[in-house]
PDB file of C-alpha atoms in Angstrom:
ATOM      1  CA  MET A   5      45.097   7.487  -1.321  1.00  0.00           C
ATOM      2  CA  PRO A   6      45.804   4.173   0.487  1.00  0.00           C
ATOM      3  CA  LEU A   7      48.060   1.611  -1.154  1.00  0.00           C
ATOM      4  CA  THR A   8      47.783  -2.110  -0.502  1.00  0.00           C
ATOM      5  CA  LYS A   9      49.531  -5.166  -1.874  1.00  0.00           C
ATOM      6  CA  GLU A  10      47.664  -8.372  -2.569  1.00  0.00           C
ATOM      7  CA  PRO A  11      48.490 -11.786  -4.032  1.00  0.00           C
ATOM      8  CA  ASP A  12      48.477 -12.093  -7.782  1.00  0.00           C
ATOM      9  CA  PRO A  13      44.964 -12.783  -9.108  1.00  0.00           C
ATOM     10  CA  PRO A  14      44.354 -15.992 -11.060  1.00  0.00           C
ATOM     11  CA  GLU A  15      45.173 -15.698 -14.729  1.00  0.00           C
ATOM     12  CA  ARG A  16      42.257 -15.398 -17.114  1.00  0.00           C
ATOM     13  CA  ASP A  17      41.757 -14.520 -20.752  1.00  0.00           C
ATOM     14  CA  VAL A  18      40.407 -11.030 -21.300  1.00  0.00           C
ATOM     15  CA  SER A  19      39.366  -9.779 -24.691  1.00  0.00           C
ATOM     16  CA  THR A  20      40.326  -6.313 -25.842  1.00  0.00           C
ATOM     17  CA  SER A  21      36.672  -5.230 -25.984  1.00  0.00           C
ATOM     18  CA  ASP A  22      36.258  -5.921 -22.264  1.00  0.00           C
ATOM     19  CA  LEU A  23      38.937  -3.398 -21.304  1.00  0.00           C
ATOM     20  CA  THR A  24      38.439   0.277 -20.763  1.00  0.00           C
ATOM     21  CA  ALA A  25      40.460   2.897 -22.602  1.00  0.00           C
ATOM     22  CA  GLY A  26      42.698   3.334 -19.575  1.00  0.00           C
ATOM     23  CA  GLU A  27      43.348  -0.397 -19.319  1.00  0.00           C
ATOM     24  CA  ARG A  28      44.288  -0.620 -22.993  1.00  0.00           C
ATOM     25  CA  ALA A  29      46.729   2.255 -22.463  1.00  0.00           C
ATOM     26  CA  GLY A  30      48.575   0.258 -19.791  1.00  0.00           C
ATOM     27  CA  GLY A  31      48.233  -1.019 -16.253  1.00  0.00           C
ATOM     28  CA  HIS A  32      46.013  -3.572 -14.586  1.00  0.00           C
ATOM     29  CA  ARG A  33      42.425  -3.246 -13.507  1.00  0.00           C
ATOM     30  CA  THR A  34      41.892  -2.832  -9.759  1.00  0.00           C
ATOM     31  CA  ARG A  35      38.710  -4.059  -8.125  1.00  0.00           C
ATOM     32  CA  ARG A  36      36.753  -2.166  -5.516  1.00  0.00           C
ATOM     33  CA  LYS A  37      37.954  -2.144  -1.938  1.00  0.00           C
ATOM     34  CA  TRP A  38      36.113  -4.499   0.409  1.00  0.00           C
ATOM     35  CA  SER A  39      34.936  -3.167   3.732  1.00  0.00           C
ATOM     36  CA  ALA A  40      35.763  -5.091   6.889  1.00  0.00           C
ATOM     37  CA  ARG A  41      32.353  -4.071   8.379  1.00  0.00           C
ATOM     38  CA  ARG A  42      33.743  -4.388  11.911  1.00  0.00           C
ATOM     39  CA  ILE A  43      30.852  -2.501  13.531  1.00  0.00           C
ATOM     40  CA  THR A  44      28.190  -4.676  11.894  1.00  0.00           C
ATOM     41  CA  ALA A  45      30.059  -7.866  12.728  1.00  0.00           C
ATOM     42  CA  ALA A  46      30.550  -6.737  16.333  1.00  0.00           C
ATOM     43  CA  LEU A  47      26.848  -5.905  16.755  1.00  0.00           C
ATOM     44  CA  VAL A  48      25.699  -9.236  15.303  1.00  0.00           C
ATOM     45  CA  ALA A  49      28.217 -11.147  17.433  1.00  0.00           C
ATOM     46  CA  ALA A  50      27.157  -9.251  20.576  1.00  0.00           C
ATOM     47  CA  VAL A  51      23.444  -9.967  20.001  1.00  0.00           C
ATOM     48  CA  ILE A  52      24.100 -13.661  19.352  1.00  0.00           C
ATOM     49  CA  LEU A  53      26.400 -13.899  22.383  1.00  0.00           C
ATOM     50  CA  VAL A  54      23.888 -12.273  24.760  1.00  0.00           C
ATOM     51  CA  ALA A  55      21.022 -14.446  23.489  1.00  0.00           C
ATOM     52  CA  ALA A  56      23.122 -17.609  23.759  1.00  0.00           C
ATOM     53  CA  VAL A  57      24.338 -16.807  27.285  1.00  0.00           C
ATOM     54  CA  VAL A  58      20.849 -15.979  28.584  1.00  0.00           C
ATOM     55  CA  THR A  59      19.373 -19.137  27.058  1.00  0.00           C
ATOM     56  CA  LEU A  60      22.227 -21.293  28.331  1.00  0.00           C
ATOM     57  CA  VAL A  61      21.874 -19.946  31.872  1.00  0.00           C
ATOM     58  CA  ASP A  62      18.153 -20.696  31.865  1.00  0.00           C
ATOM     59  CA  VAL A  63      18.694 -24.217  30.491  1.00  0.00           C
ATOM     60  CA  ILE A  64      21.285 -24.926  33.184  1.00  0.00           C
ATOM     61  CA  ALA A  65      18.850 -23.666  35.837  1.00  0.00           C
ATOM     62  CA  VAL A  66      16.127 -25.998  34.537  1.00  0.00           C
ATOM     63  CA  ARG A  67      18.559 -28.941  34.562  1.00  0.00           C
ATOM     64  CA  ALA A  68      19.386 -28.082  38.152  1.00  0.00           C
ATOM     65  CA  GLY A  69      15.722 -28.495  39.134  1.00  0.00           C
ATOM     66  CA  ARG A  70      14.552 -24.892  39.051  1.00  0.00           C
ATOM     67  CA  PRO A  71      11.556 -23.732  36.991  1.00  0.00           C
ATOM     68  CA  ALA A  72      12.130 -22.159  33.598  1.00  0.00           C
ATOM     69  CA  ALA A  73      12.318 -18.399  33.375  1.00  0.00           C
ATOM     70  CA  ALA A  74       9.068 -16.509  32.934  1.00  0.00           C
ATOM     71  CA  TRP A  75      10.129 -15.013  29.595  1.00  0.00           C
ATOM     72  CA  ARG A  76      10.861 -18.457  28.145  1.00  0.00           C
ATOM     73  CA  ARG A  77       7.523 -19.877  29.307  1.00  0.00           C
ATOM     74  CA  ARG A  78       5.722 -16.839  27.922  1.00  0.00           C
ATOM     75  CA  LEU A  79       7.531 -17.131  24.605  1.00  0.00           C
ATOM     76  CA  ALA A  80       6.739 -20.842  24.311  1.00  0.00           C
ATOM     77  CA  ASP A  81       3.067 -20.212  25.074  1.00  0.00           C
ATOM     78  CA  GLU A  82       2.823 -17.393  22.527  1.00  0.00           C
ATOM     79  CA  LEU A  83       4.452 -19.450  19.796  1.00  0.00           C
ATOM     80  CA  ALA A  84       2.182 -22.427  20.567  1.00  0.00           C
ATOM     81  CA  THR A  85      -1.114 -20.520  20.737  1.00  0.00           C
ATOM     82  CA  ARG A  86      -0.847 -17.686  18.218  1.00  0.00           C
ATOM     83  CA  PRO A  87      -1.956 -18.500  14.641  1.00  0.00           C
ATOM     84  CA  VAL A  88       0.451 -18.142  11.771  1.00  0.00           C
ATOM     85  CA  ASP A  89      -1.503 -15.246  10.231  1.00  0.00           C
ATOM     86  CA  ASP A  90      -1.387 -13.207  13.445  1.00  0.00           C
ATOM     87  CA  VAL A  91      -0.221  -9.594  13.027  1.00  0.00           C
ATOM     88  CA  TRP A  92       2.651  -9.961  15.495  1.00  0.00           C
ATOM     89  CA  MET A  93       3.783 -13.217  13.893  1.00  0.00           C
ATOM     90  CA  LEU A  94       3.811 -11.632  10.441  1.00  0.00           C
ATOM     91  CA  THR A  95       5.593  -8.552  11.768  1.00  0.00           C
ATOM     92  CA  GLY A  96       8.269 -10.620  13.454  1.00  0.00           C
ATOM     93  CA  ALA A  97       8.766 -12.725  10.335  1.00  0.00           C
ATOM     94  CA  ALA A  98       9.061  -9.603   8.170  1.00  0.00           C
ATOM     95  CA  VAL A  99      11.625  -8.048  10.505  1.00  0.00           C
ATOM     96  CA  ALA A 100      13.659 -11.257  10.616  1.00  0.00           C
ATOM     97  CA  ALA A 101      13.555 -11.547   6.813  1.00  0.00           C
ATOM     98  CA  ALA A 102      14.608  -7.908   6.391  1.00  0.00           C
ATOM     99  CA  VAL A 103      17.544  -8.348   8.775  1.00  0.00           C
ATOM    100  CA  GLY A 104      18.568 -11.539   6.958  1.00  0.00           C
ATOM    101  CA  VAL A 105      18.459  -9.858   3.542  1.00  0.00           C
ATOM    102  CA  TRP A 106      20.453  -6.914   4.938  1.00  0.00           C
ATOM    103  CA  LEU A 107      23.164  -9.242   6.263  1.00  0.00           C
ATOM    104  CA  ILE A 108      23.317 -11.136   2.958  1.00  0.00           C
ATOM    105  CA  VAL A 109      23.714  -7.875   1.033  1.00  0.00           C
ATOM    106  CA  LEU A 110      26.506  -6.799   3.383  1.00  0.00           C
ATOM    107  CA  ALA A 111      28.241 -10.133   2.904  1.00  0.00           C
ATOM    108  CA  LEU A 112      28.050 -10.086  -0.910  1.00  0.00           C
ATOM    109  CA  THR A 113      28.808  -6.418  -1.630  1.00  0.00           C
ATOM    110  CA  PRO A 114      32.220  -4.776  -1.205  1.00  0.00           C
ATOM    111  CA  GLY A 115      31.042  -1.522   0.371  1.00  0.00           C
ATOM    112  CA  GLU A 116      33.564   1.333   0.762  1.00  0.00           C
ATOM    113  CA  ARG A 117      31.715   3.321  -1.880  1.00  0.00           C
ATOM    114  CA  ARG A 118      33.662   6.481  -1.080  1.00  0.00           C
ATOM    115  CA  TRP A 119      36.849   4.952  -2.538  1.00  0.00           C
ATOM    116  CA  LEU A 120      37.441   4.745  -6.293  1.00  0.00           C
ATOM    117  CA  PRO A 121      39.878   2.033  -7.461  1.00  0.00           C
ATOM    118  CA  LEU A 122      42.800   3.166  -9.616  1.00  0.00           C
ATOM    119  CA  ARG A 123      44.698   1.225 -12.261  1.00  0.00           C
ATOM    120  CA  SER A 124      47.644  -0.732 -10.969  1.00  0.00           C
ATOM    121  CA  PRO A 125      51.020  -0.065 -12.608  1.00  0.00           C
ATOM    122  CA  ALA A 126      51.866  -2.375 -15.494  1.00  0.00           C
ATOM    123  CA  GLY A 127      55.011  -3.593 -13.749  1.00  0.00           C
ATOM    124  CA  CYS A 128      53.396  -4.129 -10.345  1.00  0.00           C
ATOM    125  CA  PRO A 129      49.995  -5.820 -10.691  1.00  0.00           C
ATOM    126  CA  ARG A 130      49.728  -6.532  -6.944  1.00  0.00           C
ATOM    127  CA  MET A 131      49.834  -2.846  -6.039  1.00  0.00           C
ATOM    128  CA  ARG A 132      46.370  -1.436  -5.369  1.00  0.00           C
ATOM    129  CA  ALA A 133      45.533   2.246  -5.040  1.00  0.00           C
ATOM    130  CA  PHE A 134      42.287   4.059  -4.268  1.00  0.00           C
ATOM    131  CA  LEU A 135      41.145   7.660  -4.575  1.00  0.00           C
ATOM    132  CA  GLU A 136      38.479   9.191  -2.353  1.00  0.00           C
ATOM    133  CA  ARG A 137      35.396  10.426  -4.201  1.00  0.00           C
ATOM    134  CA  ASP A 138      35.481  13.831  -2.522  1.00  0.00           C
ATOM    135  CA  GLY A 139      39.108  14.287  -3.537  1.00  0.00           C
ATOM    136  CA  ALA A 140      38.320  13.359  -7.145  1.00  0.00           C
ATOM    137  CA  ALA A 141      35.362  15.770  -7.126  1.00  0.00           C
ATOM    138  CA  ALA A 142      37.592  18.574  -5.815  1.00  0.00           C
ATOM    139  CA  LEU A 143      40.155  18.005  -8.570  1.00  0.00           C
ATOM    140  CA  LEU A 144      37.462  17.980 -11.234  1.00  0.00           C
ATOM    141  CA  ARG A 145      35.841  21.103  -9.795  1.00  0.00           C
ATOM    142  CA  ASP A 146      39.169  22.957  -9.880  1.00  0.00           C
ATOM    143  CA  ALA A 147      39.552  21.958 -13.523  1.00  0.00           C
ATOM    144  CA  ALA A 148      36.017  23.150 -14.287  1.00  0.00           C
ATOM    145  CA  MET A 149      36.662  26.532 -12.679  1.00  0.00           C
ATOM    146  CA  ARG A 150      39.567  27.088 -15.107  1.00  0.00           C
ATOM    147  CA  VAL A 151      37.199  27.054 -18.089  1.00  0.00           C
ATOM    148  CA  PRO A 152      36.550  30.612 -19.315  1.00  0.00           C
ATOM    149  CA  GLY A 153      32.995  31.694 -18.600  1.00  0.00           C
ATOM    150  CA  VAL A 154      32.402  29.399 -15.606  1.00  0.00           C
ATOM    151  CA  GLY A 155      31.529  31.394 -12.492  1.00  0.00           C
ATOM    152  CA  ALA A 156      30.644  28.507 -10.188  1.00  0.00           C
ATOM    153  CA  ALA A 157      30.771  24.733 -10.505  1.00  0.00           C
ATOM    154  CA  HIS A 158      29.573  21.709  -8.558  1.00  0.00           C
ATOM    155  CA  VAL A 159      30.884  18.212  -9.328  1.00  0.00           C
ATOM    156  CA  LEU A 160      29.513  14.938  -7.982  1.00  0.00           C
ATOM    157  CA  VAL A 161      31.510  11.761  -8.621  1.00  0.00           C
ATOM    158  CA  ARG A 162      29.676   8.465  -8.769  1.00  0.00           C
ATOM    159  CA  ARG A 163      30.892   5.013  -9.667  1.00  0.00           C
ATOM    160  CA  HIS A 164      29.573   5.125 -13.245  1.00  0.00           C
ATOM    161  CA  ARG A 165      28.963   8.814 -13.817  1.00  0.00           C
ATOM    162  CA  ILE A 166      30.414  12.226 -13.108  1.00  0.00           C
ATOM    163  CA  LYS A 167      27.750  14.910 -12.784  1.00  0.00           C
ATOM    164  CA  ALA A 168      28.834  18.517 -13.212  1.00  0.00           C
ATOM    165  CA  ARG A 169      26.736  21.665 -12.916  1.00  0.00           C
ATOM    166  CA  ALA A 170      28.167  25.056 -13.839  1.00  0.00           C
ATOM    167  CA  ASP A 171      26.971  28.653 -13.823  1.00  0.00           C
ATOM    168  CA  VAL A 172      27.921  30.587 -16.949  1.00  0.00           C
ATOM    169  CA  ARG A 173      28.779  34.252 -16.393  1.00  0.00           C
ATOM    170  CA  PHE A 174      29.762  35.089 -19.969  1.00  0.00           C
ATOM    171  CA  ARG A 175      30.285  33.367 -23.353  1.00  0.00           C
ATOM    172  CA  ASP A 176      27.830  31.149 -25.161  1.00  0.00           C
ATOM    173  CA  PRO A 177      26.572  28.410 -22.773  1.00  0.00           C
ATOM    174  CA  ARG A 178      26.877  25.792 -25.506  1.00  0.00           C
ATOM    175  CA  GLN A 179      30.530  26.593 -26.084  1.00  0.00           C
ATOM    176  CA  VAL A 180      31.153  26.606 -22.341  1.00  0.00           C
ATOM    177  CA  LYS A 181      29.481  23.199 -22.064  1.00  0.00           C
ATOM    178  CA  ASP A 182      31.656  21.753 -24.841  1.00  0.00           C
ATOM    179  CA  ASP A 183      34.828  23.166 -23.296  1.00  0.00           C
ATOM    180  CA  LEU A 184      33.798  21.977 -19.847  1.00  0.00           C
ATOM    181  CA  THR A 185      33.108  18.453 -21.101  1.00  0.00           C
ATOM    182  CA  ALA A 186      36.503  18.320 -22.786  1.00  0.00           C
ATOM    183  CA  VAL A 187      38.373  19.653 -19.739  1.00  0.00           C
ATOM    184  CA  LEU A 188      36.608  17.260 -17.374  1.00  0.00           C
ATOM    185  CA  GLY A 189      37.382  14.368 -19.711  1.00  0.00           C
ATOM    186  CA  GLU A 190      41.081  15.216 -19.709  1.00  0.00           C
ATOM    187  CA  GLU A 191      41.151  15.584 -15.925  1.00  0.00           C
ATOM    188  CA  ARG A 192      39.253  12.309 -15.491  1.00  0.00           C
ATOM    189  CA  ASP A 193      41.836  10.514 -17.650  1.00  0.00           C
ATOM    190  CA  ARG A 194      44.646  11.923 -15.492  1.00  0.00           C
ATOM    191  CA  LEU A 195      43.091  10.341 -12.399  1.00  0.00           C
ATOM    192  CA  ALA A 196      43.888   6.855 -13.819  1.00  0.00           C
ATOM    193  CA  LEU A 197      40.622   5.346 -12.607  1.00  0.00           C
ATOM    194  CA  ALA A 198      40.098   1.632 -13.118  1.00  0.00           C
ATOM    195  CA  ARG A 199      36.674   2.358 -14.614  1.00  0.00           C
ATOM    196  CA  LEU A 200      36.132   5.551 -16.577  1.00  0.00           C
ATOM    197  CA  PRO A 201      32.778   7.028 -15.529  1.00  0.00           C
ATOM    198  CA  ARG A 202      30.667   8.891 -18.051  1.00  0.00           C
ATOM    199  CA  ILE A 203      30.555  12.677 -17.839  1.00  0.00           C
ATOM    200  CA  ALA A 204      27.239  14.529 -17.683  1.00  0.00           C
ATOM    201  CA  VAL A 205      27.439  18.329 -17.809  1.00  0.00           C
ATOM    202  CA  ARG A 206      24.670  20.850 -17.202  1.00  0.00           C
ATOM    203  CA  VAL A 207      25.153  24.593 -17.565  1.00  0.00           C
ATOM    204  CA  ARG A 208      22.878  27.545 -16.851  1.00  0.00           C
ATOM    205  CA  ARG A 209      23.173  31.220 -17.503  1.00  0.00           C
ATOM    206  CA  ARG A 210      23.808  33.402 -14.450  1.00  0.00           C
ATOM    207  CA  THR A 211      24.176  37.153 -14.805  1.00  0.00           C
ATOM    208  CA  ARG A 212      24.321  37.982 -11.082  1.00  0.00           C
TER     209      ARG A 212
END
């Protein structure tokens, strides 16, 4: 559960209806953690650097009186002679557009989906805390296994929903489902998540 400290966010008016139950109980809302995306940035920078160096070397060679490289002459000829509706031209344009959209999405989305933001303490709004999804799922699964009648349980934690599946060994499955929903709700509230995800429970009878 990493803790970070950031500058105070700009003040803004927030209505009571915009806050979750946890936020009304106390504490400040924490936004999702932004990924540095170092690998993606390094790959893009390396590709641009190699392309720029190769092109610059060839331009310097041409200025020095040598002929242009074969790959640059071939590329210029292909771009000058191929029609716009050529298959290779369309394929290259589609690949370039896909890469551009991918980079824009990476730039505008926070990433780090495996970390769930927690509420900041009321007295320390700059303190930020995050809980790993797998850790939250393990805590919720342990709580589910304490419900009488549950023989096995699987919990998946998403950003907006908690999905739980349980095998019922004894008791009425409907009663087990109600108890399981209540227990998971209490355990979810103890996690102090910034956003309270909805709980979806599915049970099935297992006699073996």
